[in-house]
Each structure stands twice: as structure tokens, then as C-alpha cells.
Coordinates of C-alpha atoms in Angstrom, one line a residue:
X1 CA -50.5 -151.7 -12.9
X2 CA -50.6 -148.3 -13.5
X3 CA -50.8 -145.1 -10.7
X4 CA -54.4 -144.3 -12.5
X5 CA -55.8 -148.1 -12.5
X6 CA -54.4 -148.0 -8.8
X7 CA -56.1 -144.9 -7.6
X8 CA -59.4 -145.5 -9.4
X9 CA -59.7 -149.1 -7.4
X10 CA -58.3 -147.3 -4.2
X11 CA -61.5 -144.1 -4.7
X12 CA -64.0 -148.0 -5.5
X13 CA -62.5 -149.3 -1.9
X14 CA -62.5 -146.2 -0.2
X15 CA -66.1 -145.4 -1.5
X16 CA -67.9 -148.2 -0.8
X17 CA -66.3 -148.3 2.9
X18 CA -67.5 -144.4 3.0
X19 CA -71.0 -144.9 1.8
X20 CA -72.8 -144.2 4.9
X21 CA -70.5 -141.2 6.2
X22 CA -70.9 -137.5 5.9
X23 CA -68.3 -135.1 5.8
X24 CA -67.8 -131.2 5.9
X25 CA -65.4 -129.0 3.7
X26 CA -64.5 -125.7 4.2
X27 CA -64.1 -124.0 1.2
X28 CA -62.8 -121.1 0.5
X29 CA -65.3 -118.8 -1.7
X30 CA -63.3 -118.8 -5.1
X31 CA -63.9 -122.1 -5.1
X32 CA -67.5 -123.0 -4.1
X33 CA -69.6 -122.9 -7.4
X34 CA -66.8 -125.2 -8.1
X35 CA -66.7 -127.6 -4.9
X36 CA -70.5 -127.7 -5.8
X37 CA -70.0 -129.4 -9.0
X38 CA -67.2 -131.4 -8.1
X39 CA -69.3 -132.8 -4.6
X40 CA -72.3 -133.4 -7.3
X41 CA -70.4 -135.9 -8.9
X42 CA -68.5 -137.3 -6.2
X43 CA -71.9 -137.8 -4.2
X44 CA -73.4 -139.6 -7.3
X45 CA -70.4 -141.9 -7.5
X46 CA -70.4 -142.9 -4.1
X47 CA -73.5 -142.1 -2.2
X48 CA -71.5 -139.8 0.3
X49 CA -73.1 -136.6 1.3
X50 CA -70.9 -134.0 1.6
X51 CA -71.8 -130.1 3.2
X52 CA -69.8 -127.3 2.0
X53 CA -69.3 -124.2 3.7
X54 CA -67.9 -121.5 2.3
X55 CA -66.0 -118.3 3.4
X56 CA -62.7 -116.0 2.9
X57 CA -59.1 -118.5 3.8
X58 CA -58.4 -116.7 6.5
X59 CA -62.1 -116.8 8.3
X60 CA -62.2 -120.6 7.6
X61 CA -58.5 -121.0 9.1
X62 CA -59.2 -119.1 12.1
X63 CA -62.5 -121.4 12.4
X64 CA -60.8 -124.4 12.3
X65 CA -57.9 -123.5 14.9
X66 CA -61.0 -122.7 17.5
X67 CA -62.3 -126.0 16.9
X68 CA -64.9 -125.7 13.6
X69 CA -65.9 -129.8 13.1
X70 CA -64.7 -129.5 9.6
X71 CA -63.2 -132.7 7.7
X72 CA -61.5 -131.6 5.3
X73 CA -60.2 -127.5 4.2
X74 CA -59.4 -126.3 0.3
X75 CA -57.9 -123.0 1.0
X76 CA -56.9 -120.2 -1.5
X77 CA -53.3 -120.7 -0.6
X78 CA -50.6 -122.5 0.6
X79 CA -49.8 -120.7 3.5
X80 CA -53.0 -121.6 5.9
X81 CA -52.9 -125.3 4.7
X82 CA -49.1 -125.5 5.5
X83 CA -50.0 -123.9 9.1
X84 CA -52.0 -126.0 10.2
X85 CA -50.1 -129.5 9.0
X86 CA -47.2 -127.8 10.8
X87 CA -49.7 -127.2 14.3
X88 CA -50.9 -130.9 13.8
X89 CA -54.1 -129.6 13.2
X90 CA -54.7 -131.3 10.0
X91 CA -52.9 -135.1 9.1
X92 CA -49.1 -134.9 8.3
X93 CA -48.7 -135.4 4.4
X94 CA -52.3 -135.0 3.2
X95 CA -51.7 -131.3 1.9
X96 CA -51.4 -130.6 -1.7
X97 CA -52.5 -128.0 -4.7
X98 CA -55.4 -128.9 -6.2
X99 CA -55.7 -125.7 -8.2
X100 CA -53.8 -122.9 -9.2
X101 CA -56.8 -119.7 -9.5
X102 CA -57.1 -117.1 -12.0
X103 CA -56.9 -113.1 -11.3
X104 CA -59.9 -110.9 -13.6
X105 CA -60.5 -107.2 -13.5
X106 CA -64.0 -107.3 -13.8
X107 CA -67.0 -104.8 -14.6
X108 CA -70.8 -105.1 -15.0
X109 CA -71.0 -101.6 -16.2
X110 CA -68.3 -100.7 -18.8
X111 CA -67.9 -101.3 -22.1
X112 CA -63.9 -101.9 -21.7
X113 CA -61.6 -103.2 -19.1
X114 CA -58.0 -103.2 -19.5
X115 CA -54.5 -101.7 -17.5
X116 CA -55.9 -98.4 -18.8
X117 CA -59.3 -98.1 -17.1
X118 CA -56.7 -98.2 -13.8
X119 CA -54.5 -95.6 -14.8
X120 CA -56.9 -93.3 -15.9
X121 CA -58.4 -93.8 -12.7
X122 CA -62.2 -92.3 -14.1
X123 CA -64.1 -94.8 -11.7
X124 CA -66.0 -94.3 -8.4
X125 CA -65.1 -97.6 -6.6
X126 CA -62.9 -100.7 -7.5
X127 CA -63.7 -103.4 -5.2
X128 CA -61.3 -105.8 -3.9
X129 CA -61.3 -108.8 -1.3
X130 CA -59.6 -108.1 2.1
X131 CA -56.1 -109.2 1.3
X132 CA -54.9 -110.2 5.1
X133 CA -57.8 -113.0 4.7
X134 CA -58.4 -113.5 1.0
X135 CA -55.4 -114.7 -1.4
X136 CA -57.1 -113.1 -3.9
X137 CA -57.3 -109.8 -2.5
X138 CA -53.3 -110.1 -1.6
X139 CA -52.7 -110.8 -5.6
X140 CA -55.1 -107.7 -6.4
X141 CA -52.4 -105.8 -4.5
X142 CA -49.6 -107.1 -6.0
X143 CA -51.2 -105.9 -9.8
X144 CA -52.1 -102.6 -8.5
X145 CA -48.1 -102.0 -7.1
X146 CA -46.2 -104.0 -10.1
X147 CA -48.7 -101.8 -12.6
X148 CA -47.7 -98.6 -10.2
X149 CA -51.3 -97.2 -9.8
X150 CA -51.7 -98.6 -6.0
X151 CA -51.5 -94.4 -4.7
X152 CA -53.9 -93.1 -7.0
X153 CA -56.3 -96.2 -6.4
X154 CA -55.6 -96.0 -2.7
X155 CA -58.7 -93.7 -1.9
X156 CA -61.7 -95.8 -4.6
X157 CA -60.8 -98.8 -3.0
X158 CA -63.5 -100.8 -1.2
X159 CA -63.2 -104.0 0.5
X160 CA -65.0 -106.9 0.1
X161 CA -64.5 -109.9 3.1
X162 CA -64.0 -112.4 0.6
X163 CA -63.9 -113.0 -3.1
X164 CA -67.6 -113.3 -2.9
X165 CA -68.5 -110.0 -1.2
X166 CA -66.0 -108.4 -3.4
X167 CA -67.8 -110.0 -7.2
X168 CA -71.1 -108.8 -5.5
X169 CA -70.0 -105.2 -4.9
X170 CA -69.3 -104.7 -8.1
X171 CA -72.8 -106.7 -9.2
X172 CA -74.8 -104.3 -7.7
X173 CA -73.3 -101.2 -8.9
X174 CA -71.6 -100.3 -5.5
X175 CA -68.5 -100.6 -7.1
X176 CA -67.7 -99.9 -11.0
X177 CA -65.1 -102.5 -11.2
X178 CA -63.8 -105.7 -9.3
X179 CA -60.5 -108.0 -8.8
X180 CA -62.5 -111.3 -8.8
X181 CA -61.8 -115.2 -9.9
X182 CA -61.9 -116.0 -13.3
X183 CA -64.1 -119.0 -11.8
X184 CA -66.9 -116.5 -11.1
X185 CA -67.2 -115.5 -14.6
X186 CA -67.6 -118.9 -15.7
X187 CA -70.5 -119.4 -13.1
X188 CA -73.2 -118.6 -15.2
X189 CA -74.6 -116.1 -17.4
X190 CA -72.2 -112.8 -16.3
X191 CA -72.8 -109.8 -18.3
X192 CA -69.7 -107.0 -18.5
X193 CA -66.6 -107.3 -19.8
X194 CA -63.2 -108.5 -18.0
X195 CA -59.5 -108.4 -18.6
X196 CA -57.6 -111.3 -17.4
X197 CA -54.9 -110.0 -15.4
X198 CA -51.3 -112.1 -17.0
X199 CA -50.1 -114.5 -14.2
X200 CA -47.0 -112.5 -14.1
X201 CA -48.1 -109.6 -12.8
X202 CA -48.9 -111.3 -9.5
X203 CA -48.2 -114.4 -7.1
X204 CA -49.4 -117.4 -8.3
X205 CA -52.4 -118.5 -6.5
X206 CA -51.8 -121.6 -5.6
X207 CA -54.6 -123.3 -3.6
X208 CA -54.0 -126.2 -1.1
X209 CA -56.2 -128.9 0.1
X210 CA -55.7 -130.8 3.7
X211 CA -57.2 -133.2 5.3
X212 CA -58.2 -132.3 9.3
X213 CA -56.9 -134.1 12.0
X214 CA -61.1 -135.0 13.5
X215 CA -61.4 -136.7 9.4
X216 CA -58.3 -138.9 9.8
X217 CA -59.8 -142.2 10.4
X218 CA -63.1 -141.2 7.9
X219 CA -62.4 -143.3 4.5
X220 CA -64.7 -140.7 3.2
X221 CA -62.3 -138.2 3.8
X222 CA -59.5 -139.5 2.2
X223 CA -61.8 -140.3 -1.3
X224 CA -63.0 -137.0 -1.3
X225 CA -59.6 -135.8 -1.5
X226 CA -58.9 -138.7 -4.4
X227 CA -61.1 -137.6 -6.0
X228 CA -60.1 -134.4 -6.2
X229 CA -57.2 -135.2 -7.7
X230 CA -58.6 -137.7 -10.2
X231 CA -59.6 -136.5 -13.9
X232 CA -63.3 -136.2 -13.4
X233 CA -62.6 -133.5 -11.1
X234 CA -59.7 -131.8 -13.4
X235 CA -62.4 -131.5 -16.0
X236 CA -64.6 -129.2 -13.9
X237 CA -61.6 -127.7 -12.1
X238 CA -60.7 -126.5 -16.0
X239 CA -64.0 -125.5 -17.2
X240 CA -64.4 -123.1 -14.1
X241 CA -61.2 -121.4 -15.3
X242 CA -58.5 -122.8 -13.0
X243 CA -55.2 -124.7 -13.6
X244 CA -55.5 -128.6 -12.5
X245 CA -52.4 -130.0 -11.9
X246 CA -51.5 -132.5 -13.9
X247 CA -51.6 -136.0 -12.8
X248 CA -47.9 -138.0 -12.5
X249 CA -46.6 -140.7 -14.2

């Protein structure tokens, strides 16, 4: 029997045992018009209600080492996920990527966005997530140094807390431009116009999922988590801009 045929009756078992539980992800905010859609599907497969609650990596972490009654985390990185496996915070050997994200520079307002618009440096305000809490704030920082514009930026920067804050700043004209997620664009109807920064101009951001310690004996848990992995979820995963792993052999 094949891993797929195997993990599609193991998501049927763990389901059905699941029906009647309810679990809560933290999610970090990249991810949560995504999480939405995925939890959509999963809940009409199985029944299982799931509450999402989103907020910046680092927020979320720093909840769930005070105690949060999460079930289950999907960071922005690896780093946070890895943390708390390591402070037996979350089950040994649950963690793994479920996404890699996608770095924009984003505007609502100009015609053009590309390396130059930065160099020029003929804007009021970029807007950029906090990087010691956001991922995606931290890979902002690494374009603006590899690109060389970080001093003359320096002084237009604003900071949003997380990826959300930061799309919203520039949304409402507070800021002319914005490092956001790919994802956000593909939320809906966006107006503006992006450049979509090449992967090699910053860290990858690789995004880990873990299962919390207070969810390891909830079967509802651990199908969530299948699921995530499984095509169904891949499919939206790619539409929202993001790189699914691919499955193994």
C-alpha cells in the first residue's frame, strides 16, 4: 500500500475519532487568510471545529511559553517551532515545514515597484514588520542590506507588529510602500502594483508547524496536522502564493 493510500485512511481514522473535539491554532499572520481556507475544508471533511488566532511568531511564541491553551502552532520560521520541541513544550517529532513564504515589495499608490523605487529613495514611508518577532520583517532586512540601501532607508522606515499591521500601513496610505507576503496579494481583490523580491536576495522563509504538548493525546490534533500535509491543503497552500513541500515517495 502506498504512503498516500496510508495517510488518507490514517486522516478517515483519526477524523472520525476527532469528530467531537475542538482545537486552537496559533497562526502566524502570513498565514491566516490561508489557515482559513485550509480549516474550511478540513472542518467540512471531518466535522471538527477549529479556532484560529492569529498574530506576529514571536507574540504567539512568547504566548505559548506563558501558558496560551493552544493545540497546535504554524510559525513563520523554524526557529520558534524548533524552541519549543527542544523546551518540551510542544511533542518531540511533530515539527515540520509546511510552507516555504514569499517576500513582495508592495504599493497601493505607485504606478511601479522595482529595486529602483528603493534606491531612489523618493518615498515618505516603507513599512516593514518588526523583524525581532516577524520572519518576514527579518527577510525585509536582509533585501534592504544585500541591495545596500538599508542607510538611506534607515530614517522612512515604519514598523508594523506583524505582517498584517505592516500590509495595512501601507493600505491606508500611511506608508507609500510595504515588504509583505505574496499570500496577501492573492487575498482578494488588491489594487497597486508589486515586485516579487527573488528568493536569493534573502533567507528562505521556511515556516514550521508543531504540535503542543496540552494537544498530544487529541486525535484531532494530529489530523489537522495530516492534513496539512496532504494535497488538498497543497493546493490552497499554492494558490495563496507559497511553496508546499512536496509529498515523499
Amino acid at each position: 500500500m502506498t504512503r498516500a493510500c496510508l495517510s488518507a485512511l490514517l486522516l478517515m481514522f483519526l477524523a472520525s475519532a476527532a469528530h467531537a473535539d475542538k482545537l486552537t491554532v496559533a497562526v502566524a499572520t502570513n498565514f491566516a487568510q490561508t489557515a482559513a481556507q485550509i480549516e474550511a475544508e478540513f472542518r467540512r471533511q471531518t466535522g471538527t471545529e477549529v479556532s484560529l488566532s492569529a498574530g506576529s511568531s514571536g507574540k504567539l511564541y512568547a504566548q505559548i511559553t506563558h501558558g496560551a491553551p493552544y493545540d497546535v502552532f504554524l510559525s513563520a520560521d523554524v526557529e520558534r517551532a524548533r524552541r519549543l520541541e527542544q523546551d518540551k513544550l510542544a511533542v518531540s517529532g511533530s515539527r515540520f515545514t509546511y510552507a516555504t513564504g514569499r517576500l513582495v515589495l508592495w504599493s497601493a499608490r505607485l504606478e511601479k515597484v522595482d529595486p529602483g523605487v528603493l534606491r531612489a529613495a523618493q518615498f515618505n514611508h516603507l513599512a516593514v514588520a518588526n523583524p525581532r518577532i516577524a520572519p518576514y520583517g527579518a527577510a525585509a532586512f536582509d533585501v534592504l542590506n544585500r541591495l545596500q540601501v538599508s542607510p538611506a532607508v534607515r530614517a522612512r522606515l515604519v514598523y508594523g507588529e506583524d505582517i498584517g499591521q505592516t500590509f495595512q500601513l501601507a493600505a491606508s496610505g500611511a506608508a507609500d510602500l510595504a515588504f509583505v507576503a505574496l499570500s496577501q496579494l492573492r487575498s482578494g481583490e488588491v489594487a497597486g502594483a508589486y515586485w516579487l523580491v527573488p528568493p536569493s536576495l534573502y533567507r528562505p522563509i521556511e515556516q514550521q508547524a508543531v504540535l503542543l504538548q496540552r494537544a498530544g493525546h487529541k486525535p484531532a490534533a494530529r489530523a489537522f496536522l495530516d492534513f496539512l500535509k496532504g494535497p488538498r491543503a497543497r493546493a490552497i497552500m499554492t494558490r495563496f502564493g507559497y511553496i508546499a513541500p512536496q509529498p515523499g515517495p
